[in-house]
């Protein structure tokens, strides 16, 4: 279904996410093997920031995905294979530390059977990311869920992937990125500045602005959108996650969230349910660490161990 059709849908009142709401969306069983829990490919990790891809990749396993591959810059491939021994690794050729976009072809054998593909964590060159994203539709299966984060969001308005993946996209922008993506649709051109826009018009209604922006973004891109504790579906539904602590605003936290969403999508969870589950688990993990470590100063990597505990406690 295209974005224009979704624009005609009626918006519903936001649903506040509680454990009771989540229990109505029972997560899939463990299955008999890792293949029953889905295959994830994380594409990201330029030489300067491979840790972002590793955080996202591990998060996908922590929420129960069965098989994982990371496609990242060749200069970081050996380190990644050692750091996350549970993952397969595809070394992508690079230029000046950035993955060459056309080199994504090297990951074809892993991308084709993937149930969920996450693109963006640790990529830091807009033009190479655009070249990579443009090639992706020809490499993944027709039913693959595609999760976009970071630079992959910044180039999406200019990419062929925008239309190719409509109806199976999950976007994980911050409020500034969400505003930029909407403005790009209006302007007919994209910006690669991740910090563009604020979503706050200065009248004290920042929360209302974010809600409107997230709903509009979901419709415009025919995507499920997770943005600052809000999850929107293109059909007008919106969920609000009331938990979550300010300490989540730390380096790598968004990578953990996007990886958790990809992992749940790979397990066969509907993309809106996966986004709500992951957004809640990510926020609840932050709450737990705020008590155990302190309101500030816990690390994104510490969220990883909390994710399966939250899922068990809620489920």
Coordinates of C-alpha atoms in Angstrom, one line a residue:
X1 CA 0.0 0.0 0.0
X2 CA 1.5 3.4 -1.0
X3 CA 1.8 6.4 1.2
X4 CA -0.9 8.4 -0.6
X5 CA -3.5 5.7 0.3
X6 CA -2.3 5.8 3.9
X7 CA -2.9 9.5 4.1
X8 CA -6.6 8.9 4.0
X9 CA -6.6 6.8 7.1
X10 CA -8.2 8.1 10.3
X11 CA -5.8 8.8 13.2
X12 CA -6.7 7.0 16.4
X13 CA -6.1 8.1 20.0
X14 CA -2.6 7.2 21.3
X15 CA -2.3 4.0 23.2
X16 CA -0.1 4.1 26.3
X17 CA 2.1 1.1 26.3
X18 CA 2.0 -1.1 29.4
X19 CA 3.0 -4.7 30.1
X20 CA -0.7 -5.6 29.7
X21 CA -0.7 -4.1 26.2
X22 CA 2.5 -6.0 25.3
X23 CA 1.1 -9.3 26.5
X24 CA -1.6 -9.1 23.9
X25 CA 1.2 -9.3 21.4
X26 CA 2.8 -12.6 22.4
X27 CA 6.3 -13.0 21.1
X28 CA 7.1 -16.1 19.0
X29 CA 8.3 -19.3 20.6
X30 CA 12.0 -20.2 20.6
X31 CA 11.5 -22.8 17.9
X32 CA 13.7 -25.8 17.2
X33 CA 16.7 -24.1 15.9
X34 CA 18.3 -20.7 15.3
X35 CA 16.8 -20.6 11.8
X36 CA 13.3 -20.6 13.4
X37 CA 14.1 -17.3 15.1
X38 CA 15.1 -15.5 12.0
X39 CA 18.2 -14.1 10.2
X40 CA 19.4 -10.5 10.7
X41 CA 22.0 -8.6 8.6
X42 CA 23.4 -5.4 10.0
X43 CA 25.0 -3.2 7.4
X44 CA 27.1 -0.4 8.9
X45 CA 30.4 0.2 10.7
X46 CA 32.8 2.4 8.8
X47 CA 36.3 2.1 10.1
X48 CA 35.9 5.1 12.4
X49 CA 32.8 3.7 14.2
X50 CA 32.4 -0.1 14.0
X51 CA 31.1 -0.1 17.5
X52 CA 27.8 1.2 16.4
X53 CA 27.2 -1.8 14.2
X54 CA 28.4 -4.1 16.9
X55 CA 25.9 -2.6 19.4
X56 CA 23.0 -3.0 17.0
X57 CA 24.1 -6.5 16.0
X58 CA 24.3 -7.8 19.6
X59 CA 21.0 -6.2 20.5
X60 CA 19.4 -8.2 17.7
X61 CA 20.6 -11.4 19.4
X62 CA 19.7 -10.2 22.9
X63 CA 16.0 -10.0 21.8
X64 CA 16.2 -13.5 20.4
X65 CA 17.1 -13.4 16.7
X66 CA 18.7 -16.7 15.6
X67 CA 21.4 -15.9 13.1
X68 CA 23.4 -12.8 12.6
X69 CA 25.7 -11.3 10.0
X70 CA 27.5 -8.0 10.1
X71 CA 28.6 -6.3 6.9
X72 CA 31.1 -3.6 7.7
X73 CA 34.3 -2.0 6.6
X74 CA 37.1 -4.5 5.8
X75 CA 39.5 -2.6 8.1
X76 CA 37.2 -3.4 11.1
X77 CA 36.1 -6.9 10.0
X78 CA 38.7 -8.9 12.0
X79 CA 38.0 -6.8 15.1
X80 CA 34.3 -7.3 14.7
X81 CA 34.6 -11.1 14.3
X82 CA 36.6 -11.3 17.5
X83 CA 34.4 -8.8 19.5
X84 CA 31.1 -10.5 18.6
X85 CA 32.0 -14.1 18.1
X86 CA 28.4 -15.1 17.6
X87 CA 28.2 -13.2 14.3
X88 CA 29.2 -13.9 10.8
X89 CA 31.2 -11.1 9.2
X90 CA 31.3 -9.8 5.6
X91 CA 34.2 -7.5 4.9
X92 CA 33.2 -4.6 2.6
X93 CA 35.8 -2.8 0.6
X94 CA 36.4 0.8 1.8
X95 CA 37.9 4.0 0.6
X96 CA 39.4 6.4 3.1
X97 CA 37.8 4.5 5.9
X98 CA 34.3 4.6 4.5
X99 CA 32.5 1.6 3.0
X100 CA 32.2 1.8 -0.8
X101 CA 28.5 1.8 -1.5
X102 CA 28.7 -0.5 -4.5
X103 CA 30.6 -3.1 -2.4
X104 CA 27.3 -4.1 -0.7
X105 CA 27.1 -6.7 -3.5
X106 CA 29.6 -8.7 -1.6
X107 CA 26.9 -9.4 1.1
X108 CA 24.3 -10.7 -1.4
X109 CA 24.4 -14.3 -0.2
X110 CA 23.5 -13.1 3.4
X111 CA 21.1 -10.4 2.4
X112 CA 18.9 -12.6 0.1
X113 CA 17.7 -15.0 2.9
X114 CA 17.6 -12.4 5.6
X115 CA 14.3 -11.8 7.5
X116 CA 15.4 -8.3 8.6
X117 CA 18.1 -6.0 7.4
X118 CA 19.3 -3.0 9.4
X119 CA 21.2 -0.3 7.6
X120 CA 22.9 2.8 9.1
X121 CA 24.7 2.2 12.4
X122 CA 28.3 3.5 12.1
X123 CA 28.0 4.8 8.5
X124 CA 29.5 8.3 8.2
X125 CA 29.6 9.1 4.5
X126 CA 26.3 10.3 2.9
X127 CA 27.1 9.7 -0.7
X128 CA 28.5 6.2 -0.1
X129 CA 25.5 5.4 2.1
X130 CA 23.2 6.6 -0.7
X131 CA 25.0 4.3 -3.2
X132 CA 24.6 1.4 -0.9
X133 CA 21.0 2.0 -0.1
X134 CA 20.1 2.4 -3.8
X135 CA 21.5 -1.1 -4.5
X136 CA 19.8 -2.8 -1.6
X137 CA 16.4 -3.4 -3.1
X138 CA 17.9 -5.8 -5.7
X139 CA 19.7 -7.8 -3.0
X140 CA 17.1 -8.5 -0.4
X141 CA 14.0 -10.8 -0.5
X142 CA 10.6 -9.4 -1.2
X143 CA 9.4 -10.1 2.3
X144 CA 12.4 -8.8 4.1
X145 CA 11.8 -6.0 6.7
X146 CA 14.2 -3.1 6.4
X147 CA 15.2 -1.0 9.4
X148 CA 16.9 2.3 8.7
X149 CA 18.9 4.4 11.2
X150 CA 21.5 7.2 11.2
X151 CA 22.9 8.2 7.8
X152 CA 20.6 5.7 6.0
X153 CA 17.8 8.0 7.2
X154 CA 19.5 11.1 6.0
X155 CA 19.8 9.9 2.4
X156 CA 16.4 8.0 2.3
X157 CA 14.5 10.9 0.6
X158 CA 17.0 10.7 -2.4
X159 CA 17.1 7.0 -2.6
X160 CA 15.3 4.5 -4.8
X161 CA 14.8 2.5 -1.6
X162 CA 12.1 4.9 -0.4
X163 CA 9.5 3.5 -2.8
X164 CA 11.0 0.0 -3.2
X165 CA 10.7 -0.7 0.5
X166 CA 7.4 1.1 1.2
X167 CA 5.2 -1.1 3.3
X168 CA 8.1 -2.9 5.0
X169 CA 10.2 -0.1 6.4
X170 CA 10.9 0.8 10.0
X171 CA 12.5 4.1 10.6
X172 CA 14.2 5.1 13.9
X173 CA 14.8 8.9 13.7
X174 CA 15.4 11.3 16.5
X175 CA 13.1 14.4 16.4
X176 CA 15.5 16.4 14.3
X177 CA 15.9 13.6 11.7
X178 CA 12.1 13.1 11.6
X179 CA 11.5 16.8 10.8
X180 CA 14.2 16.7 8.2
X181 CA 12.6 13.6 6.5
X182 CA 9.2 15.4 6.3
X183 CA 10.7 18.6 5.0
X184 CA 12.6 16.6 2.3
X185 CA 9.2 15.1 1.2
X186 CA 7.8 18.6 0.9
X187 CA 10.9 20.0 -0.9
X188 CA 11.4 17.0 -3.2
X189 CA 15.0 16.7 -2.1
X190 CA 16.9 15.3 0.9
X191 CA 19.3 16.7 3.4
X192 CA 22.1 14.6 4.8
X193 CA 22.4 16.7 8.0
X194 CA 21.4 14.4 10.8
X195 CA 20.8 17.3 13.2
X196 CA 18.5 19.3 10.9
X197 CA 15.2 20.4 12.5
X198 CA 13.9 20.3 16.1
X199 CA 10.2 19.5 15.9
X200 CA 9.7 22.3 18.6
X201 CA 8.1 25.5 17.5
X202 CA 8.9 27.2 20.8
X203 CA 5.2 27.4 22.0
X204 CA 5.6 24.8 24.7
X205 CA 3.9 22.1 22.7
X206 CA 7.0 20.0 21.8
X207 CA 5.3 16.7 22.7
X208 CA 2.4 17.5 20.4
X209 CA 4.8 18.5 17.6
X210 CA 6.6 15.2 17.9
X211 CA 3.4 13.3 17.9
X212 CA 2.2 15.1 14.7
X213 CA 5.5 14.7 13.0
X214 CA 5.8 11.0 13.8
X215 CA 2.3 10.3 12.5
X216 CA 2.9 12.3 9.3
X217 CA 6.3 10.7 8.7
X218 CA 4.8 7.2 9.0
X219 CA 2.1 8.1 6.4
X220 CA 4.6 9.8 4.1
X221 CA 7.0 7.0 3.9
X222 CA 4.6 4.1 4.5
X223 CA 6.8 3.1 7.4
X224 CA 6.5 2.3 11.0
X225 CA 8.4 5.0 12.9
X226 CA 9.9 4.9 16.4
X227 CA 10.9 8.3 17.6
X228 CA 11.5 9.5 21.2
X229 CA 9.2 6.9 22.9
X230 CA 6.5 7.2 20.2
X231 CA 5.7 4.5 17.6
X232 CA 3.5 5.4 14.7
X233 CA 2.0 3.1 12.0
X234 CA 1.0 4.5 8.6
X235 CA -2.6 3.6 9.2
X236 CA -2.8 6.3 11.9
X237 CA -2.2 4.2 15.1
X238 CA 0.2 5.7 17.7
X239 CA 1.7 4.2 20.8
X240 CA 3.3 6.1 23.7
X241 CA 6.0 4.5 25.8
X242 CA 5.7 6.2 29.2
X243 CA 8.8 4.6 30.7
X244 CA 12.4 5.6 29.9
X245 CA 15.1 7.7 31.6
X246 CA 17.1 10.7 30.4
X247 CA 20.3 8.6 30.7
X248 CA 19.2 6.9 27.5
X249 CA 20.5 10.0 25.7
X250 CA 24.0 8.5 25.4
X251 CA 26.3 7.4 22.6
X252 CA 25.2 4.1 21.0
X253 CA 21.8 4.0 22.7
X254 CA 19.9 4.4 19.4
X255 CA 22.0 1.6 17.8
X256 CA 20.8 -0.7 20.6
X257 CA 17.2 0.3 19.8
X258 CA 17.4 -0.2 16.1
X259 CA 19.1 -3.6 16.5
X260 CA 16.4 -4.7 18.9
X261 CA 13.7 -3.8 16.4
X262 CA 15.5 -5.7 13.7
X263 CA 15.9 -8.7 15.9
X264 CA 12.2 -8.9 16.7
X265 CA 11.2 -8.3 13.1
X266 CA 13.5 -11.2 12.1
X267 CA 11.6 -13.4 14.6
X268 CA 8.5 -12.8 12.7
X269 CA 7.0 -10.1 14.8
X270 CA 4.9 -7.5 12.9
X271 CA 6.9 -4.4 12.4
X272 CA 4.7 -2.1 14.5
X273 CA 4.7 -4.7 17.3
X274 CA 8.4 -5.2 17.1
X275 CA 9.0 -1.4 17.3
X276 CA 6.7 -1.1 20.3
X277 CA 8.2 -4.1 22.1
X278 CA 11.7 -2.9 21.4
X279 CA 11.0 0.7 22.3
X280 CA 9.5 -0.3 25.6
X281 CA 12.3 -2.8 26.4
X282 CA 15.0 -0.2 25.6
X283 CA 13.3 2.4 27.8
X284 CA 12.7 -0.1 30.7
X285 CA 16.3 -1.2 30.4
X286 CA 17.3 2.4 30.9
X287 CA 15.1 2.7 33.9
X288 CA 16.7 -0.3 35.5
X289 CA 20.2 1.0 34.9
X290 CA 19.2 4.4 36.3
X291 CA 18.6 2.7 39.6
X292 CA 21.5 0.3 39.5
X293 CA 24.2 2.6 38.1
X294 CA 22.8 6.1 38.3
X295 CA 20.6 8.5 36.4
X296 CA 23.5 9.4 34.1
X297 CA 26.6 7.5 33.2
X298 CA 25.4 4.1 32.2
X299 CA 26.6 2.9 28.9
X300 CA 24.7 1.8 25.8
X301 CA 26.5 -1.6 26.0
X302 CA 25.0 -2.1 29.5
X303 CA 21.5 -1.9 28.0
X304 CA 22.2 -5.1 26.1
X305 CA 22.1 -7.5 29.1
X306 CA 18.9 -5.9 30.4
X307 CA 16.9 -6.4 27.1
X308 CA 16.3 -10.2 27.6
X309 CA 15.4 -9.7 31.2
X310 CA 12.8 -7.1 30.4
X311 CA 11.3 -9.4 27.7
X312 CA 11.1 -12.2 30.2
X313 CA 9.6 -10.1 32.9
X314 CA 6.9 -8.6 30.7
X315 CA 6.1 -11.8 28.7

